[in-house]
Coordinates of C-alpha atoms and ligand atoms in Angstrom, one line a residue:
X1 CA -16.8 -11.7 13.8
X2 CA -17.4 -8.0 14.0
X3 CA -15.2 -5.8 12.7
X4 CA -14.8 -1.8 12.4
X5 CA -13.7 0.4 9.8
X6 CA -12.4 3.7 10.8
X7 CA -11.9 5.8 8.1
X8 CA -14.7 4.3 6.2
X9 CA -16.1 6.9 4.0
X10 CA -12.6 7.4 2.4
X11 CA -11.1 5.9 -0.8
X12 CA -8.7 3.5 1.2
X13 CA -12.0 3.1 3.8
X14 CA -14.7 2.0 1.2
X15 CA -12.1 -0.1 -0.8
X16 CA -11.6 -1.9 2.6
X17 CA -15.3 -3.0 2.7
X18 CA -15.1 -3.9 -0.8
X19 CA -12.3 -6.5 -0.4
X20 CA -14.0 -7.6 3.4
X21 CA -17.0 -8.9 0.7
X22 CA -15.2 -9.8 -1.9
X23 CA -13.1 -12.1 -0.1
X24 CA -16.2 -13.4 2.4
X25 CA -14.3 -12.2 5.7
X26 CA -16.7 -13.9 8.0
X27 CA -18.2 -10.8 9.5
X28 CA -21.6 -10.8 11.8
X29 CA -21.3 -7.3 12.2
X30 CA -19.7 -4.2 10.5
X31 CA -19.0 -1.2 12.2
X32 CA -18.8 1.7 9.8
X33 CA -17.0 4.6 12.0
X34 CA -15.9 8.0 10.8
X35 CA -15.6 12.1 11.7
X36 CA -18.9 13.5 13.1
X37 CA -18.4 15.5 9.4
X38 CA -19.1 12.2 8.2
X39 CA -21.5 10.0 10.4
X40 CA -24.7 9.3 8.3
X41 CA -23.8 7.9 5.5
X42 CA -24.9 4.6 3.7
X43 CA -22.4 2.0 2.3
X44 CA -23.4 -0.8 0.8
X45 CA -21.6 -4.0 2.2
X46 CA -23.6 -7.9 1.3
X47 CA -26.2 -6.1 -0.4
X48 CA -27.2 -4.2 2.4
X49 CA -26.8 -0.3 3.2
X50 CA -25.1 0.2 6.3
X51 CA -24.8 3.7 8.5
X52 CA -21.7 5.3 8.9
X53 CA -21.5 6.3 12.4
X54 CA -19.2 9.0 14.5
X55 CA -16.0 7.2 16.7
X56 CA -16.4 7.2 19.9
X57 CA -14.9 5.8 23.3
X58 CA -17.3 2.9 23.0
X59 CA -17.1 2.5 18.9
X60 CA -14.9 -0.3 19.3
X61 CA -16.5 -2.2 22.6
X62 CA -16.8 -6.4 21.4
X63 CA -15.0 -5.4 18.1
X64 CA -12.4 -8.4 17.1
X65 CA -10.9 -6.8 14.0
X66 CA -10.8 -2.8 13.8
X67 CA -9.5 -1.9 10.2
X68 CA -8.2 1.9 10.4
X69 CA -7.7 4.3 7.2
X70 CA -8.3 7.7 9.0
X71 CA -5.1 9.3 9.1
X72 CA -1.8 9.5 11.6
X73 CA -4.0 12.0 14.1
X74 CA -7.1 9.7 14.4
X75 CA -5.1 6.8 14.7
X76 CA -3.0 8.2 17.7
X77 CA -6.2 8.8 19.4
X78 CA -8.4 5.9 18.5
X79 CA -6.2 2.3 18.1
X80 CA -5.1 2.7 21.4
X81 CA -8.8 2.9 22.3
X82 CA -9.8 -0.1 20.1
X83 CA -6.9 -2.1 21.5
X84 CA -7.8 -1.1 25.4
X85 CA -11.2 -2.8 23.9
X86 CA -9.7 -5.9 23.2
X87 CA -9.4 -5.2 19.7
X88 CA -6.6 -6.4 16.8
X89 CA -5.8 -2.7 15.0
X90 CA -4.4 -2.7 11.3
X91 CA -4.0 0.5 10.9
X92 CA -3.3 2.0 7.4
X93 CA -1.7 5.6 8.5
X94 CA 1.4 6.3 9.4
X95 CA 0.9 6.6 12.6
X96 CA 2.6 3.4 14.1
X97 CA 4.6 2.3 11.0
X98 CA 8.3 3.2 12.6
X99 CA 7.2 2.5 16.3
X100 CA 9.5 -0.5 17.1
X101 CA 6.7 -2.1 19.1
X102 CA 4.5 -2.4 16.1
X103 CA 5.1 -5.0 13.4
X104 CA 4.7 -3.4 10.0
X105 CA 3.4 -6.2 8.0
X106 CA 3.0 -7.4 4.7
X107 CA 1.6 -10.6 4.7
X108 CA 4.0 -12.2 1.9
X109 CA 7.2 -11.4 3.6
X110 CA 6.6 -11.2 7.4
X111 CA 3.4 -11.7 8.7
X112 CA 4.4 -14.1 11.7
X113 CA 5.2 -10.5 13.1
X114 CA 1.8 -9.3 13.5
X115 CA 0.7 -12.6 16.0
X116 CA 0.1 -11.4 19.3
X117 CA 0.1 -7.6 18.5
X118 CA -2.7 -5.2 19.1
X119 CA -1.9 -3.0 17.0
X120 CA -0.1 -4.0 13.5
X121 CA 0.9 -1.3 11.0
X122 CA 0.0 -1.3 7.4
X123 CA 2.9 -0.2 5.3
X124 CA 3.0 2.2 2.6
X125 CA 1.0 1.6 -1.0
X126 CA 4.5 2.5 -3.1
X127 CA 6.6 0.5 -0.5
X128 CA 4.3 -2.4 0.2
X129 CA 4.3 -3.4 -3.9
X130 CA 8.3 -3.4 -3.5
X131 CA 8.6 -5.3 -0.7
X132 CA 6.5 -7.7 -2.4
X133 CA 8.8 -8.2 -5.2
X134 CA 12.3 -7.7 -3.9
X135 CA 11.3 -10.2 -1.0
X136 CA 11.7 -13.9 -2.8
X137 CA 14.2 -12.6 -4.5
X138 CA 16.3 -11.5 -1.6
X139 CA 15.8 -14.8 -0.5
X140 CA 17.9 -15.9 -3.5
X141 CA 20.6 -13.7 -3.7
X142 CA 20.8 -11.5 -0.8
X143 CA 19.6 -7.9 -1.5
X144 CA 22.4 -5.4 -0.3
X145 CA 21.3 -2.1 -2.6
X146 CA 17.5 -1.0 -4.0
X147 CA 17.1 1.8 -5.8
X148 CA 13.2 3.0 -6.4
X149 CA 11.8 5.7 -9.1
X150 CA 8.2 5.8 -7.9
X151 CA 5.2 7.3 -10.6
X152 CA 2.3 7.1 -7.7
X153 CA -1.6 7.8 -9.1
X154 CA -3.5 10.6 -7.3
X155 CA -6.1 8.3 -5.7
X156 CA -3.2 7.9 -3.4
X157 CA -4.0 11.3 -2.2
X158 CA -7.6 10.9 -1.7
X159 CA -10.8 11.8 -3.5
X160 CA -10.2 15.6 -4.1
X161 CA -7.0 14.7 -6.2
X162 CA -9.0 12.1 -8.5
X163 CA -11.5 14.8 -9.0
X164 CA -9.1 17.6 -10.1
X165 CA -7.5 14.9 -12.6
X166 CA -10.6 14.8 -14.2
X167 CA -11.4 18.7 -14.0
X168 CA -8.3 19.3 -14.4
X169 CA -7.2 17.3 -17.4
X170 CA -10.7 18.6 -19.4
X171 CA -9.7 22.5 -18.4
X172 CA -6.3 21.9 -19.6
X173 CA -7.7 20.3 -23.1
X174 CA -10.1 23.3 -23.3
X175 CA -7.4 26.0 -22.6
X176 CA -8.8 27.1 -19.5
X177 CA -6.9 28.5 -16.7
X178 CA -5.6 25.8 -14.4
X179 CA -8.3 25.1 -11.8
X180 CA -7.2 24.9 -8.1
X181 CA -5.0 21.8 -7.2
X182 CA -4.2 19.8 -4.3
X183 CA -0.9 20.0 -5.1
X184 CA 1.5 22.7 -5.3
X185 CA 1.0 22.5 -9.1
X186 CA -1.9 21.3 -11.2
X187 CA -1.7 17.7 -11.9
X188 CA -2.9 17.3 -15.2
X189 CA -0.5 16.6 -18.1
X190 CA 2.4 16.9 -15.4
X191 CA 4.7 14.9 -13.4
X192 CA 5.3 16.1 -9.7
X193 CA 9.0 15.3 -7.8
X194 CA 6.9 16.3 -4.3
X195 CA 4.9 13.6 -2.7
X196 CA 5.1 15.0 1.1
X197 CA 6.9 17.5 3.1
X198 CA 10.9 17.8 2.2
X199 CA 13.2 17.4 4.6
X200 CA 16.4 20.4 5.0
X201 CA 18.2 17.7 2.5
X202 CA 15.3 17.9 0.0
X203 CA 14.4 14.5 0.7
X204 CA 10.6 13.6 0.4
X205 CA 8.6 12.5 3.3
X206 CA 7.1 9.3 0.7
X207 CA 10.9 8.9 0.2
X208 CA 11.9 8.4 3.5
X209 CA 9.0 5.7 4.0
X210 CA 10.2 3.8 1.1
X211 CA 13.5 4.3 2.3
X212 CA 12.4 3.1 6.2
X213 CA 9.9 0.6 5.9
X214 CA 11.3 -1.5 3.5
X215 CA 13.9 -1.6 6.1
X216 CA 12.0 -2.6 8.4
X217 CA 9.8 -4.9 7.0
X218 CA 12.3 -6.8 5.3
X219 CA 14.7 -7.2 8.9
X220 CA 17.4 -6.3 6.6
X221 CA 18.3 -2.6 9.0
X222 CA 21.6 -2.3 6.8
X223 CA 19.6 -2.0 3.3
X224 CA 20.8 0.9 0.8
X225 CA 18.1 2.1 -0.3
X226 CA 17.9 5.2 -3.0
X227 CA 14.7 6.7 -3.9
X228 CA 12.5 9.3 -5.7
X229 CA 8.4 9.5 -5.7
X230 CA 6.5 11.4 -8.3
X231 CA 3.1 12.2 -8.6
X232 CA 1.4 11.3 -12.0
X233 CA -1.6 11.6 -13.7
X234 CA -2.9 8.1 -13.4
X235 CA -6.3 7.8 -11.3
X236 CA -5.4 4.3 -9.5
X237 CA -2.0 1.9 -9.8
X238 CA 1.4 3.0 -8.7
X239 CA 4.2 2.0 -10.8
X240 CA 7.5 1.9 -9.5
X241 CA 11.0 1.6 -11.7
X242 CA 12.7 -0.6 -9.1
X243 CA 17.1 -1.6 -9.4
X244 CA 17.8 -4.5 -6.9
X245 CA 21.6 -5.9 -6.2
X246 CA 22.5 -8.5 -4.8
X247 CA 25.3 -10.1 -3.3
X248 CA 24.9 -13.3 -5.5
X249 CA 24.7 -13.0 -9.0
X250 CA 20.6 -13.7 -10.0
X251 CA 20.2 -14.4 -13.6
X252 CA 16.5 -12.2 -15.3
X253 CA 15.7 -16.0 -16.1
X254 CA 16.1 -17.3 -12.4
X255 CA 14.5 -14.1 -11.1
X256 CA 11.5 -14.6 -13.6
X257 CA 11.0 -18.4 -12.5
X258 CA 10.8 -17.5 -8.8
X259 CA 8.6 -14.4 -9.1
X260 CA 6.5 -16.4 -10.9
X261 CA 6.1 -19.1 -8.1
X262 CA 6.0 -15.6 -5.6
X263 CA 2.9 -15.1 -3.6
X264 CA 0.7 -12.4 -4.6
X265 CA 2.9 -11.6 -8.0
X266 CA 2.0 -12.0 -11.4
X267 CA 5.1 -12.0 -13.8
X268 CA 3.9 -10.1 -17.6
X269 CA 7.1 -9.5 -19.2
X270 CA 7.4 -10.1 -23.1
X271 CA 8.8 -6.3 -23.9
X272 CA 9.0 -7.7 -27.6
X273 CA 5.3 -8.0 -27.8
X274 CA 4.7 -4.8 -25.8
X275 CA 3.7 -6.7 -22.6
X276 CA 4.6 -5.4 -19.5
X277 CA 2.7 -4.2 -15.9
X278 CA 0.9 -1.2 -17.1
X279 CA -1.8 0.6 -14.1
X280 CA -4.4 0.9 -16.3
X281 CA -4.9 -2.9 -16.1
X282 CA -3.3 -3.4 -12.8
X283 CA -6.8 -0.9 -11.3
X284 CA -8.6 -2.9 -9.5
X285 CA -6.9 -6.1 -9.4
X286 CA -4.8 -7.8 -6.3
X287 CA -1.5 -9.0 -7.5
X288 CA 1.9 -6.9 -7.9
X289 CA 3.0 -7.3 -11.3
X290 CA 6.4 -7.6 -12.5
X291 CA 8.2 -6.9 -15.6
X292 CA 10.8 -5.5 -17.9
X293 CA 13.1 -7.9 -15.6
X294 CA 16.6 -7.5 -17.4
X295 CA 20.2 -7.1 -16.0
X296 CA 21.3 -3.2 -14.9
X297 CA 23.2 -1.3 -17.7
X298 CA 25.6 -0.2 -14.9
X299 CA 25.9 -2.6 -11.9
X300 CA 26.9 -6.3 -11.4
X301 CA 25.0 -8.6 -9.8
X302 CA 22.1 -6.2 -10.4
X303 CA 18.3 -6.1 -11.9
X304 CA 16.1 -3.8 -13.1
X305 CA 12.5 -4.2 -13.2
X306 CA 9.1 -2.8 -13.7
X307 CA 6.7 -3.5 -11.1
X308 CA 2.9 -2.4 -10.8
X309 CA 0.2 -2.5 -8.3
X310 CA -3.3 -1.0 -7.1
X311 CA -2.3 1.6 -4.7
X312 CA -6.0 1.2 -3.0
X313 CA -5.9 -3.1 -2.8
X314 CA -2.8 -4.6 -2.7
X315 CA -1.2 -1.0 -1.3
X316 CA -3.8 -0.7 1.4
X317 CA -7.0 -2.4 1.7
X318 CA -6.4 -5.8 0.5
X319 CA -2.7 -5.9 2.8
X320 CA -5.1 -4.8 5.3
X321 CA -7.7 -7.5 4.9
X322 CA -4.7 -10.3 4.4
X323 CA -3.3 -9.0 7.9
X324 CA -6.8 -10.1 9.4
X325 CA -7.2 -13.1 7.1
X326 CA -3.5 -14.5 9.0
X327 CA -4.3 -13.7 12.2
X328 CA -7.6 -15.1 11.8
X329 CA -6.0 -18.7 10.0
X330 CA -3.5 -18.9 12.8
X331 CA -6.5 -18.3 15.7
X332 CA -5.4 -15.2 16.6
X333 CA -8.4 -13.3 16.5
X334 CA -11.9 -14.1 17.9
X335 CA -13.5 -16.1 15.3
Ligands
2RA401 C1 0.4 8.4 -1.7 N1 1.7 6.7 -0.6 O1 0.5 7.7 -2.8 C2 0.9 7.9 -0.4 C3 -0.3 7.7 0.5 N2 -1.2 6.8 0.1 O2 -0.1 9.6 -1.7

């Protein structure tokens, strides 16, 4: 099968040609596609170095699976490009997430959606790792309110914002000035309310996806949804404060017992023994993990939990990869 990776030279990018190997994707031939700025580089994919090459109108000619991580603009301008090819698009921006044409899939709660689409949208990191969890439980109870606290790590911004972590954590230790941030204030030792642009209500853009997609995603349009993202100085793992009520009472017992059977979740909750999702050992991994699952202090028929994932797998490359994995199980895509 070949397959191209827009976007490839970029955290999401790379991590999507780490999880194409490390899940044997049957790939003949990998198309490493990027910026001109970028073209030239080597990535290592099987044990072999591969070339990073500049998009083009003919990038995507014979390509069966194009996996895109490039940003909203590229993406407007090249998946309808890869499609017209006769390309399947997962595309990991924005870009297509609210288009009601495009099925915005994650694999564990709808991916029947994505059959038949050329181009199939890859939700949100921070919304994706809900989803994941309030899904089976939905199921049980009937979800009719989530509310999300969201403490997102900087590789969700890209490689400049892991850098100034480091930089800027070792400045801030030395007493040095603040170095230059990413952000509208340094990172380091701080917790930032401002993940996107506001809106005239003061709502974040990253609030309004959480808000939207899960919507959407779930089929559940009528969905209260209350949220707030923050910015924190983790380098990789979002973790996410999540309140789900139901219309059916759900016991933390019966909740634990189907999360555990869930796909893609791993349940670690023993708070008496200190063990709970934490994103230092979430990094890396592929489940969503769930914890601290007790009843709300303030609402019936209502949870609260603690739930943890790798931004850059489960929250993008690895939903990504799982898109392609369905399509390709069910025949959908040129083997
Ligand atoms: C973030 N969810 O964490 C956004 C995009 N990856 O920055």
């Amino acid at each position: 099968m070949r397959v191209a990776v827009l976007g490839a030279t970029g955290l999401v990018g790379r991590e999507m040609v780490r999880v194409l190997e490390e899940r044997n994707f049957p790939v003949d031939e990998l198309r490493l596609l990027a910026s001109p700025q970028s073209a030239g580089r080597e990535i290592l994919f099987r044990g072999a170095s591969w070339t990073v090459r500049a998009v083009d109108e003919r990038a995507f000619d014979g390509v069966d699976l194009a996996l895109f991580s490039a940003g909203s603009g590229p993406s407007r301008i090249w998946a309808p490009v890869a499609a017209g090819a006769g390309s399947v698009v997962v595309d990991n921006s924005s870009a297509w997430r609210m288009d009601p044409s495009v099925p915005l899939v994650v694999p564990e709660v709808n991916a029947e959606t994505a059959l038949g689409r050329p181009i199939i949208a890859n939700p949100n990191c921070a919304t994706i790792q809900a989803v994941v969890a309030a899904w089976p439980l939905h199921k049980e109870a009937g979800l009719d309110y989530m509310s999300a606290v969201t403490f997102q790590s900087v590789s969700g911004t890209g490689r400049a914002a892991v850098e100034e972590l480091d930089r800027g954590s070792r400045a801030a230790l030395a007493g040095e000035e603040p170095l230059p941030s990413v952000y509208p204030h340094s990172i380091a030792f701080n917790a930032l309310p401002h993940i996107g642009a506001f809106d005239e209500e003061g709502v974040s853009e990253e609030e309004w996806k959480m808000v939207r997609e899960s919507r959407k995603i779930m089929a559940l349009p009528d969905l209260s949804v209350s949220c707030t993202t923050v910015r924190v100085p983790v380098f990789r793992g979002h973790s996410e404060a999540l309140l789900f009520r139901f219309r059916r009472d759900l016991a933390p017992e019966r909740a634990r017992e189907i999360l555990s059977r869930s796909p893609g979740v791993v349940v670690v909750d023993d708070p008496a023994s200190a063990s709970y999702p934490l994103a230092r050992e979430a990094a890396g991994t592929d489940p969503v993990y769930v914890g601290r699952i007790r009843r709300d202090t303030a609402l019936d028929r209502a949870l609260a939990l603690w739930v943890v994932s790798d931004n850059l797998k489960k929250g993008a490359a690895l939903n990504a990869v799982q898109i392609g994995e369905f399509l390709l199980e069910r025949g959908a895509l040129r083997p």
